Coordinates of C-alpha atoms in Angstrom, one line a residue:
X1 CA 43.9 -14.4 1.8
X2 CA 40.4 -14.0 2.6
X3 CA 39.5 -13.5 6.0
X4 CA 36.6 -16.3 7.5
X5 CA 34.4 -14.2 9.6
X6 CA 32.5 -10.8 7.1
X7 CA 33.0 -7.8 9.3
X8 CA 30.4 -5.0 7.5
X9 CA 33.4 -2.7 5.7
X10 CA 35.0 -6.2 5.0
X11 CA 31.9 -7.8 3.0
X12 CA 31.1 -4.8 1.5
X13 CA 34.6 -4.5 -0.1
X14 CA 33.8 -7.9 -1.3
X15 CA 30.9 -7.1 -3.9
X16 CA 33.8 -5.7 -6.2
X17 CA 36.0 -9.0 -5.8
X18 CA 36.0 -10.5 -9.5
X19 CA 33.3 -13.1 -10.0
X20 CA 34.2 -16.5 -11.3
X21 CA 32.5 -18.9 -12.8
X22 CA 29.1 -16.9 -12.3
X23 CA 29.4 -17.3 -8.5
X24 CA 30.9 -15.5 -5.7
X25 CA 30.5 -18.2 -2.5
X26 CA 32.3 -15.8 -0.2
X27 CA 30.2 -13.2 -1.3
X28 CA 27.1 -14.9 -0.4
X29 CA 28.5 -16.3 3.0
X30 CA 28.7 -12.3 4.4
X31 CA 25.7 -11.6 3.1
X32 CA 23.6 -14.0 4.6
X33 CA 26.0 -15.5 7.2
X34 CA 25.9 -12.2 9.3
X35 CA 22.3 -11.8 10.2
X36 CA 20.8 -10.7 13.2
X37 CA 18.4 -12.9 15.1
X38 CA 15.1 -11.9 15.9
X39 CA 14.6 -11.0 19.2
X40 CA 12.6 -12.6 21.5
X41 CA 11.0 -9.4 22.9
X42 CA 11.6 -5.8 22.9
X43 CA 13.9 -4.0 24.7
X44 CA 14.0 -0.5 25.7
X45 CA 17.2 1.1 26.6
X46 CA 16.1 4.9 26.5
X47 CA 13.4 7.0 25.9
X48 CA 12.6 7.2 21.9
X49 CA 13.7 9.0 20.0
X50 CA 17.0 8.8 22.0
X51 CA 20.1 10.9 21.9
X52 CA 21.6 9.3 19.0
X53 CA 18.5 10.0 16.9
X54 CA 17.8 13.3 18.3
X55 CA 21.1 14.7 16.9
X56 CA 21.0 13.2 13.8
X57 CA 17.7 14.5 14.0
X58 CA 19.4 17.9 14.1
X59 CA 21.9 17.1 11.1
X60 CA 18.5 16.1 9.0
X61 CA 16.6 19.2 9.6
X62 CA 19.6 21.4 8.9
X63 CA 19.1 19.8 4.9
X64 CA 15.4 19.4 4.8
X65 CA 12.1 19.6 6.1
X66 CA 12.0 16.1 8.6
X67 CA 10.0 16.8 11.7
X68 CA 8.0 13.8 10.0
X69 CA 11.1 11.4 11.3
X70 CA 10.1 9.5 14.5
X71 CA 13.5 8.3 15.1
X72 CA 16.3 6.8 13.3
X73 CA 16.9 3.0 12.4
X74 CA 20.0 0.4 12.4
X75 CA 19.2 -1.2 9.3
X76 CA 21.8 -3.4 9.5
X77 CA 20.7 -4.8 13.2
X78 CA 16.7 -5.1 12.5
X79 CA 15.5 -8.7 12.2
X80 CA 12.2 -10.1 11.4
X81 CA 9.1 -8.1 12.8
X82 CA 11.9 -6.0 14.9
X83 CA 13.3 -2.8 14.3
X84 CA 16.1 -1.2 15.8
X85 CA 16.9 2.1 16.4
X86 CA 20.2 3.5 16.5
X87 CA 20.7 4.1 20.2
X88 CA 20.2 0.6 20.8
X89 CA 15.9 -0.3 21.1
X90 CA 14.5 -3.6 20.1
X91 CA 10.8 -2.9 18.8
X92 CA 7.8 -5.2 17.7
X93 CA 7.2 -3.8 14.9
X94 CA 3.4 -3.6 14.0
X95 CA 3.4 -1.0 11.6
X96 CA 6.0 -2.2 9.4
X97 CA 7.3 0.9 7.2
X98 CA 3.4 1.6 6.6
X99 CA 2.2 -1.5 5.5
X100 CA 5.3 -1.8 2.9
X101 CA 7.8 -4.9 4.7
X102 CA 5.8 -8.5 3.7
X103 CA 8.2 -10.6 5.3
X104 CA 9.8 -8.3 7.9
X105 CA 13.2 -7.1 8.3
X106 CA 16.6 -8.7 6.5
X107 CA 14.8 -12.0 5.6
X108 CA 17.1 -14.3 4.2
X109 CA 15.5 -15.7 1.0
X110 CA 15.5 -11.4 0.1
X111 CA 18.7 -11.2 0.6
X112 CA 19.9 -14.4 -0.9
X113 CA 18.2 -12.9 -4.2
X114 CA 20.7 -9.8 -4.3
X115 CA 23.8 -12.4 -3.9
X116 CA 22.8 -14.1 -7.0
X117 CA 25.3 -12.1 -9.3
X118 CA 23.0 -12.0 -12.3
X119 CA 20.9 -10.5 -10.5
X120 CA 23.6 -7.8 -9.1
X121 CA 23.9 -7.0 -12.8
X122 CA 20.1 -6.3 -13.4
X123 CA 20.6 -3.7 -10.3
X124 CA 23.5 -2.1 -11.8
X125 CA 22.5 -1.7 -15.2
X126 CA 19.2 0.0 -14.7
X127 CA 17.6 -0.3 -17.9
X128 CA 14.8 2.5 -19.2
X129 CA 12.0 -0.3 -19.5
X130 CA 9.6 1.4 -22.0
X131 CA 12.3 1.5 -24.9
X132 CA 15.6 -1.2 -23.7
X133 CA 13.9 -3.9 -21.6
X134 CA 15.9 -6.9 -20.7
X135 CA 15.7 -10.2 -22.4
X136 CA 14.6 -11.5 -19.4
X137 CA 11.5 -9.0 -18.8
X138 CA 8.7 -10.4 -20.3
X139 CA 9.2 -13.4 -19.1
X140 CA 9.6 -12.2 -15.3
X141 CA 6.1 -10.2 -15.5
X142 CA 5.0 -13.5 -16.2
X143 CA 6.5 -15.7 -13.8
X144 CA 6.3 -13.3 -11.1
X145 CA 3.5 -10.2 -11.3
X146 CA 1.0 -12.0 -13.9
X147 CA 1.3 -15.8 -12.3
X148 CA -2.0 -17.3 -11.0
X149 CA -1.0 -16.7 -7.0
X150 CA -0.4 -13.2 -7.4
X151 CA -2.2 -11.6 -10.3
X152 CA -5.9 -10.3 -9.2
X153 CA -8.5 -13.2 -10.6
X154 CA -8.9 -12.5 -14.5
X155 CA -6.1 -9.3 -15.3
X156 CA -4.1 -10.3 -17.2
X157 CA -2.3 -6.8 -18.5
X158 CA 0.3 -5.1 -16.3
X159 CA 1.9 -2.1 -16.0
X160 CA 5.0 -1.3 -14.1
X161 CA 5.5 2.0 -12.2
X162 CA 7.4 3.5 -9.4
X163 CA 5.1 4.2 -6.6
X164 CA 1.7 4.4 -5.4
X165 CA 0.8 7.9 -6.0
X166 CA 2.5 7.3 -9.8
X167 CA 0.8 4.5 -10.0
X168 CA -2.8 6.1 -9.5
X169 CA -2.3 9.0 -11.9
X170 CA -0.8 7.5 -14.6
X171 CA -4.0 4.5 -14.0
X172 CA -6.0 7.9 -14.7
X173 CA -4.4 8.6 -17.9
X174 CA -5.5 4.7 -18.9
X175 CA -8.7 5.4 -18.0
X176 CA -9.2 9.1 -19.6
X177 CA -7.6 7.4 -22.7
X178 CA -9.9 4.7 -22.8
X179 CA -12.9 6.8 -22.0
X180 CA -11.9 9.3 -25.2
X181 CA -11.5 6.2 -27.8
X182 CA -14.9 5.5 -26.4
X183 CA -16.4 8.7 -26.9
X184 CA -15.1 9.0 -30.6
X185 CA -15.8 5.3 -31.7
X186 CA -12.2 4.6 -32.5
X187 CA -12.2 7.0 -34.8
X188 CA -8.1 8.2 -35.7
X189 CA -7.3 12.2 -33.7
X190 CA -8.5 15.2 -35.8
X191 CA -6.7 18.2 -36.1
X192 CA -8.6 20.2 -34.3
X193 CA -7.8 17.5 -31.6
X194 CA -4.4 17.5 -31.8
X195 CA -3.5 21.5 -32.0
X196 CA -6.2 22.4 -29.1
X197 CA -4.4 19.8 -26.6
X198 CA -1.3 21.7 -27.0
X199 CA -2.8 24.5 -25.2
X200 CA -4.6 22.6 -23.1
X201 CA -8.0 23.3 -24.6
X202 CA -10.9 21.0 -26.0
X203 CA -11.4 18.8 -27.7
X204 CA -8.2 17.5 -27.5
X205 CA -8.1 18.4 -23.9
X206 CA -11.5 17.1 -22.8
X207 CA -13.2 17.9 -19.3
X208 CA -13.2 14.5 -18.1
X209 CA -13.3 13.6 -14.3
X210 CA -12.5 10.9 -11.8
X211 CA -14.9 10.8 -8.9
X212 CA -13.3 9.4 -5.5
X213 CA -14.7 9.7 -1.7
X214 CA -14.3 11.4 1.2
X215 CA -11.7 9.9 3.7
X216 CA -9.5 8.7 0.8
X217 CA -6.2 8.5 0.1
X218 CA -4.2 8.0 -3.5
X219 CA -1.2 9.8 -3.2
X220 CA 0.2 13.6 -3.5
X221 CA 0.8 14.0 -7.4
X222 CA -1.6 16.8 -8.8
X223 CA -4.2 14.0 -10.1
X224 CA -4.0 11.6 -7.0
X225 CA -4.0 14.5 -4.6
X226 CA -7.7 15.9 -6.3
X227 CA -9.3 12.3 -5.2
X228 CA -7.1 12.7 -1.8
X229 CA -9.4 13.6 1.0
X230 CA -7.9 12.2 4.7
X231 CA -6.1 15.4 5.7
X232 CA -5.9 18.9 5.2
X233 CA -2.0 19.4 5.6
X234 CA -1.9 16.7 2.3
X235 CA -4.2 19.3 0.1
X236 CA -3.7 22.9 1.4
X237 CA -2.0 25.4 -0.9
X238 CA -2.3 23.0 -3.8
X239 CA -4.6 22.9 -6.8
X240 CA -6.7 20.7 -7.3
X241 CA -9.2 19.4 -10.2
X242 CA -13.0 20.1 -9.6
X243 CA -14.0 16.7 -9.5
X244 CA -16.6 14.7 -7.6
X245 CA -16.5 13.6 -4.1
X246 CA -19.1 10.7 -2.7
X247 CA -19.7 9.6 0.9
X248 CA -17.8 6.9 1.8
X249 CA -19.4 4.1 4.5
X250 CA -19.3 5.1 7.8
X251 CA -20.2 2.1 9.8
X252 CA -21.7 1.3 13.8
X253 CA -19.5 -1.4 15.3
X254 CA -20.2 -3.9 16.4
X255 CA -21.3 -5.0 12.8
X256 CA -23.6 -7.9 14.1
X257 CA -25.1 -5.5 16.4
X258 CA -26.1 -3.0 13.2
X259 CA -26.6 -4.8 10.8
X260 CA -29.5 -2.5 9.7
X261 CA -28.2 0.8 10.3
X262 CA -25.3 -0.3 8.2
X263 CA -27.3 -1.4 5.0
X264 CA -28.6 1.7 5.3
X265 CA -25.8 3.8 5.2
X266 CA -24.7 1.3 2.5
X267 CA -28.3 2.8 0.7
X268 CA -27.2 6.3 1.3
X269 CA -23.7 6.2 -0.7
X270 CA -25.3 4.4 -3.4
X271 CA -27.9 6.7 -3.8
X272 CA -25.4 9.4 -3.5
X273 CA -23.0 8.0 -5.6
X274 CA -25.5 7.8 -8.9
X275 CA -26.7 11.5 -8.3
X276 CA -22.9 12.4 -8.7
X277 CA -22.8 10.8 -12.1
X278 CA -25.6 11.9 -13.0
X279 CA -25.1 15.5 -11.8
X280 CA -21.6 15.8 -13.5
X281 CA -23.2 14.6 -16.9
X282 CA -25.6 16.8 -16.9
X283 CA -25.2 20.1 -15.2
X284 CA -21.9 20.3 -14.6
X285 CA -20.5 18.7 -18.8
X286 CA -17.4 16.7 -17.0
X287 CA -18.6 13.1 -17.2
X288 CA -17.2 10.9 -14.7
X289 CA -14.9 8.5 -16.7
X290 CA -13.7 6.5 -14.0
X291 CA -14.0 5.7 -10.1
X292 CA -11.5 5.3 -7.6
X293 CA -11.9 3.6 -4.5
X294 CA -9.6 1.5 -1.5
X295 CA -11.0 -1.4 -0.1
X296 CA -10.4 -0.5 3.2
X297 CA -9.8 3.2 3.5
X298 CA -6.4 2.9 5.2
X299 CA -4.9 6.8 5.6
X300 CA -8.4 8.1 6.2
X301 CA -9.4 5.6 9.6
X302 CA -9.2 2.5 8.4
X303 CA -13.1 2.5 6.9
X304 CA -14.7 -0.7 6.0
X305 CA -17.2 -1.1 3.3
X306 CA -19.5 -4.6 2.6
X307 CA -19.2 -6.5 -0.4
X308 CA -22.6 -5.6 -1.1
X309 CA -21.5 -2.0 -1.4
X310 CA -18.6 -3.0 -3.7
X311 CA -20.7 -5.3 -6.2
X312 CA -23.7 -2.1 -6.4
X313 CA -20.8 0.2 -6.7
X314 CA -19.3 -1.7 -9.7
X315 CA -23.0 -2.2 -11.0
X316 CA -24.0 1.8 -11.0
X317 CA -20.2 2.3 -12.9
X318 CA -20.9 -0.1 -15.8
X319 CA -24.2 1.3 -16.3
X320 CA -22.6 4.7 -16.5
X321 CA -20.0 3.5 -19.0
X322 CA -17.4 4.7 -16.8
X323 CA -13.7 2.7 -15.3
X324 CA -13.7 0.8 -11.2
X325 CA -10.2 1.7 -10.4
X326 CA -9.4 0.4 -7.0
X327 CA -7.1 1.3 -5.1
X328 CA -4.7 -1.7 -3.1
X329 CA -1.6 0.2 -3.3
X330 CA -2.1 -0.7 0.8
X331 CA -4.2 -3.6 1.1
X332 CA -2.6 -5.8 -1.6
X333 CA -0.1 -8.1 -1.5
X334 CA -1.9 -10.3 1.4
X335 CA -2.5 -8.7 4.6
X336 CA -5.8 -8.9 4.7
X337 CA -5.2 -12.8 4.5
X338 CA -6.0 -13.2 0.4
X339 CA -3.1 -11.8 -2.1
X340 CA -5.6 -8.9 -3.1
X341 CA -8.5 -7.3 -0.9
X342 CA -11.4 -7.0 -3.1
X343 CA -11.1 -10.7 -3.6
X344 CA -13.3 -10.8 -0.7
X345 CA -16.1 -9.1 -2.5
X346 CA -17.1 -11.9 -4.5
X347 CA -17.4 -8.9 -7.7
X348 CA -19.3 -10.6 -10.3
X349 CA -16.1 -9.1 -13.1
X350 CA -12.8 -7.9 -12.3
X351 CA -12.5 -4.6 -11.5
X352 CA -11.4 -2.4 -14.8
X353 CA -7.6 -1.1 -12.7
X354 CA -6.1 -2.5 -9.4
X355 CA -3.0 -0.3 -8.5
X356 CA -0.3 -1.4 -6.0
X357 CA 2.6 -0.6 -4.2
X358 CA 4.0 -0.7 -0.7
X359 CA 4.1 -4.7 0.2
X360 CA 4.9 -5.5 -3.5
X361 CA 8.0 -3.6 -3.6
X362 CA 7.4 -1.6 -6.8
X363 CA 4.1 0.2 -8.3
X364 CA 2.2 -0.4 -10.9
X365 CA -1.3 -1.8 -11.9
X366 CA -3.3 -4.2 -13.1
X367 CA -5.7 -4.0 -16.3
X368 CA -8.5 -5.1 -18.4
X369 CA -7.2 -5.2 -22.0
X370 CA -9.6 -2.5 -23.1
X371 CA -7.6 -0.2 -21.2
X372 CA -4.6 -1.2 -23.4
X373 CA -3.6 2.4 -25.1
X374 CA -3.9 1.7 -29.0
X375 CA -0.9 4.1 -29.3
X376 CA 3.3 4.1 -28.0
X377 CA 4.4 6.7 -25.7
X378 CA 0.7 8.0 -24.0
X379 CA 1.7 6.3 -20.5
X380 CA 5.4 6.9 -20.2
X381 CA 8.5 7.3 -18.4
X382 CA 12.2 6.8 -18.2
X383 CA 12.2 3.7 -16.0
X384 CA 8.5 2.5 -15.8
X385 CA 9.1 0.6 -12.7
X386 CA 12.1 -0.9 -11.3
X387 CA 13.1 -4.9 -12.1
X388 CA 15.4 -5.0 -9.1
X389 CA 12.0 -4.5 -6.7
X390 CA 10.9 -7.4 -8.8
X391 CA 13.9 -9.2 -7.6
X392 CA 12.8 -8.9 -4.8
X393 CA 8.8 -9.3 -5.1
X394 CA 9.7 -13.0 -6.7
X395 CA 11.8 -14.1 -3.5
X396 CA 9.0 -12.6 -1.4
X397 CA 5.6 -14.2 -3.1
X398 CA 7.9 -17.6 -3.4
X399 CA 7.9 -18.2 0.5
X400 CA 4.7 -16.4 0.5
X401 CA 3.5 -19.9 -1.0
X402 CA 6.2 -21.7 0.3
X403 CA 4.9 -21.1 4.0
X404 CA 1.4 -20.5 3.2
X405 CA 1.6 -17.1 4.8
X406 CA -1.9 -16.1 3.3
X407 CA -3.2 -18.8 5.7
X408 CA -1.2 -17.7 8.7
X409 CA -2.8 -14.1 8.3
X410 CA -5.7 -15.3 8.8
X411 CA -5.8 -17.5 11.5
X412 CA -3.2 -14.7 13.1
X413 CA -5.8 -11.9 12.2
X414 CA -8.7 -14.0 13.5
X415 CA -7.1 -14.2 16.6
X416 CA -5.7 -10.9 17.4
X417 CA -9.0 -9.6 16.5
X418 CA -10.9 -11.5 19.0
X419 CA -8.8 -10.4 21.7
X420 CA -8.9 -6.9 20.6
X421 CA -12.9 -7.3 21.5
X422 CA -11.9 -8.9 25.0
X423 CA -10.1 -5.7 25.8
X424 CA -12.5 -3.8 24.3
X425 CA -15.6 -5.7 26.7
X426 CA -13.1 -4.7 29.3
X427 CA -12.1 -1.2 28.6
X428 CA -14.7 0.2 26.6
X429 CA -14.2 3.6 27.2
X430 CA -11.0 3.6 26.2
X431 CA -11.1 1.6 23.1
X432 CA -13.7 1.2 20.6
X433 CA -15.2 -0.2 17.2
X434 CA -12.8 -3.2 16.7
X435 CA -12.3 -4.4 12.8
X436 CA -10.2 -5.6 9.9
X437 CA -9.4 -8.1 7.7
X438 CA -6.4 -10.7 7.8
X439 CA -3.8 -8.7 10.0
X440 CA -4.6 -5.3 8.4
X441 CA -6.7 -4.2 11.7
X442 CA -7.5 -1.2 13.6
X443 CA -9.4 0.1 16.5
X444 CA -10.4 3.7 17.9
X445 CA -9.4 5.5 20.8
X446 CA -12.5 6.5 22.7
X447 CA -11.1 10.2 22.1
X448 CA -8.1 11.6 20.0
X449 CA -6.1 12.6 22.6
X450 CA -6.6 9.3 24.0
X451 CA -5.6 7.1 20.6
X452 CA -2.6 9.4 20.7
X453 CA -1.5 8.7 24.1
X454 CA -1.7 4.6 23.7
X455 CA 0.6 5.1 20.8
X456 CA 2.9 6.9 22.7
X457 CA 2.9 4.3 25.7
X458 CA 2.8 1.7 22.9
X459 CA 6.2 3.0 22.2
X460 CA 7.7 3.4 25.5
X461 CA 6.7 -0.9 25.9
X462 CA 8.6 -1.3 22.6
X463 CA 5.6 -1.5 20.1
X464 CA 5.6 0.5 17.4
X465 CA 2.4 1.1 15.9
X466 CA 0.5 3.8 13.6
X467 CA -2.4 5.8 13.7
X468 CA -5.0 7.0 11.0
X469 CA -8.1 9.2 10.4
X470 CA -9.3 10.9 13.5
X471 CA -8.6 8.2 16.5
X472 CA -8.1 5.3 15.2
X473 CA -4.6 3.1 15.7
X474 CA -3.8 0.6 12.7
X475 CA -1.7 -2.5 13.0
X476 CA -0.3 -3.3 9.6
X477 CA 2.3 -6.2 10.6
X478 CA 4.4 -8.1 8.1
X479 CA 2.9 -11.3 6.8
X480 CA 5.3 -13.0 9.3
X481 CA 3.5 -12.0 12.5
X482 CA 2.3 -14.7 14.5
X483 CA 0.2 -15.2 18.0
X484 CA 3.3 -14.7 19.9
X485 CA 3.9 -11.9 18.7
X486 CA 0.2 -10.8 19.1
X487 CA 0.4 -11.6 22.4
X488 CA 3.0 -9.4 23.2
X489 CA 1.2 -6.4 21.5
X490 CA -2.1 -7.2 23.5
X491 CA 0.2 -7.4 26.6
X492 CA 1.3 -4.2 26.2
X493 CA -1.8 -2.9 25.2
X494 CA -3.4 -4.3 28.3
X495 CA -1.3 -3.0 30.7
X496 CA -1.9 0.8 28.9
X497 CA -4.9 0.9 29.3
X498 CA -5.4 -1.1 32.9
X499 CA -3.6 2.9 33.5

């Protein structure tokens, strides 16, 4: 007899009932039947973290290094844009597991995709994609990654990884690759070639570089890490390839109100940017094969750059012969109000590489065919993504359109920004240089002892939000958020800093 009500232990029991006829309905009934509402405001029972975090705080540390943990969550009671902790607090979640939770917490149609039990066998039978794909595999990259709403305008080649930082360096290898069948016209590998890479010596180890810039982030693999620049405690100990490093944009907010000062620091990085490649072809013998870049440099302050940058960027690396790699491992999948952030730049071609992770469940990126390696095996691994993220990436960009979430950004991001610049009018030496895109937005504390101490009081109102870069606080909400939920971040907010 089955019981009618899914207690956790119970439902859980139930994924190994036999399924008939392809469907288990009581299966699907606990899993979707038994989910917590959203709540309609946080609620803040102790002080965070609380006792039940702080032991297993305790129990965590004794296994590894976690002095990163903030507190612990209850999963299983989160809903929406709320987290839970496990001694009980509701928070408004604005930060969203760093910019990686689209539709928030437990949604439904997510969960309704693991009850489908062919999908429950794609999970369980993990397949090593580069050799044993499943029959259904190319056509999901299709339907899902490569279909018109979600594939950057004109790439039409994908490549599926784990995560961002994987993503990025094995984007490198694409590029390096490419740059190589460039440099020897297509011509087959000599021998000299192929027994001098061995021992990682040239020719068949060439001195090739990436350039990146300062404030950037791209991950903590050996490769990624060289063009990673935000923080010391990332880099320190660590080797790190001698490549090139450019200024990045650092603008004067309000924009309108610097508009000239901005084009010329916009000037500046240009300028500097074509003495690198010209400086590592010449005097240093490491040509700069590719660039990377993030649209908005997120880990590094949230640092916004104009279109016009972008399109003389891409100009000065086509005239170089070398790759635009850029970087939306935290921008894409729509939170700055279009699926993928350069999209605003109005780039007269694609960019050569856009990598992603984080809202789009698995990593990966996005190619020109060029970039296409002529030979099996150079960009490898065991698994080469994951198709059960892509189980859930395809319930996620479906009521992305179904709900015209892209839109709701937008106008939400319009919005929140707006009264972010009331506040600041109000409280300008507290907070300062208001900006973003969409919902990805971010202000500065007017010190960074100050930014820290919002964050904290943030947290003691039940917001949970991040910082970045020197003083700057980030919202990164799930596509989801709306104005009421904006206004009960600018409430909170407002009362801080009234203090």
């Amino acid at each position: 007899m089955i019981a009618n009500k899914c207690h956790p232990r119970i439902a859980a029991r139930f994924l190994t009932r036999r399924i008939i006829d392809g469907r288990d309905a009581t299966w699907k009934r606990c899993l979707t039947g038994s989910l917590a509402e959203e709540p309609k405001g946080p609620v803040v029972k102790t002080e965070i973290p609380g006792p039940r975090s702080r032991h297993l705080f305790q129990e965590l540390n004794s296994l590894q290094q976690a002095s990163s943990v903030q507190f612990f969550a209850d999963y299983e009671k989160s809903a929406g844009n709320y987290i839970v902790d496990v001694d009980g607090n509701s928070l408004l979640d604005v930060y969203m597991q760093i910019s990686s939770m689209p539709l928030g917490y437990n949604h439904p149609a997510m969960l309704h995709a693991l009850a489908n039990p062919v999908n429950q066998k794609i999970i369980a039978n993990r397949p090593a994609l580069g050799v044993f794909p499943g029959k259904d595999w190319p056509g999901k990259l299709k339907n899902v990654l490569l279909r018109n709403d979600v594939a950057p305008p004109s790439l039409s080649h994908i490549t599926t990884m784990m995560c961002g930082s994987c993503s990025n360096e094995n984007a490198f290898k694409n590029i390096f690759i490419w740059y190589a069948d460039q440099q020897r016209h297509g011509a087959p590998f000599t021998k000299e070639e192929i027994e001098s890479c061995m021992i990682n010596q040239s020719p068949g180890s060439p001195k090739y570089s990436i350039m990146s810039f300062k404030g950037a982030f791209h991950g903590r693999t050996l490769g990624s890490l060289s063009t990673t620049h935000s923080k010391y405690i990332h880099k320190l100990d660590v080797p790190a390839f001698d490549w090139p490093i450019a200024s990045f944009p650092q603008y004067k907010y309000p924009l309108e109100e610097n508009v000239r000062e901005n084009q010329e620091e916009d000037k500046r990085c240009l300028a500097e940017i074509e003495e690198l490649f010209e400086k590592s072809r010449k005097e240093k013998k490491v040509p700069v094969a590719g660039v990377i870049i993030e649209p908005i440099q997120a880990e590094g302050g949230d640092n916004h750059a104009s279109p016009e940058f972008f399109q003389q960027l891409q100009r000065i690396i086509k005239k170089n012969g070398a790759a635009l790699l850029i970087d939306e491992v935290q921008t894409g999948g729509g939170p700055t109000g279009k699926m993928w952030c350069h999209e605003h730049f109005n780039l007269p071609s694609p960019p050569d590489v856009v990598t992603f992770s984080k809202k789009m469940q698995m990593g990966g990126y996005y190619h020109v065919p060029d970039l296409k390696p002529k030979q099996s095996y150079r960009v490898f691994n065991t698994w080469m993504g994951d198709p059960s993220k892509l189980i859930l990436l395809e319930a996620i960009v479906d009521i992305i359109a179904k709900e015209h979430l892209l839109d709701r950004v937008t106008k939400v991001g319009n919005y929140t920004l707006q009264e972010l610049r009331n506040l600041e009018k109000e409280f300008s030496t507290s907070i300062n240089s208001i900006r973003g895109r969409g919902t990805f937005i971010a202000f500065n504390g007017s010190t960074q002892e100050r930014r820290d101490d919002i964050i904290k009081k943030l947290l003691a109102k039940g917001i949970q939000a991040g910082g970045c870069g020197v003083n700057a606080i980030r919202m990164r909400p799930a596509l989801t958020f709306t104005e009421k939920h904006a206004d009960i971040f600018l409430d909170a907010l407002r009362s801080i800093l009234k203090q």
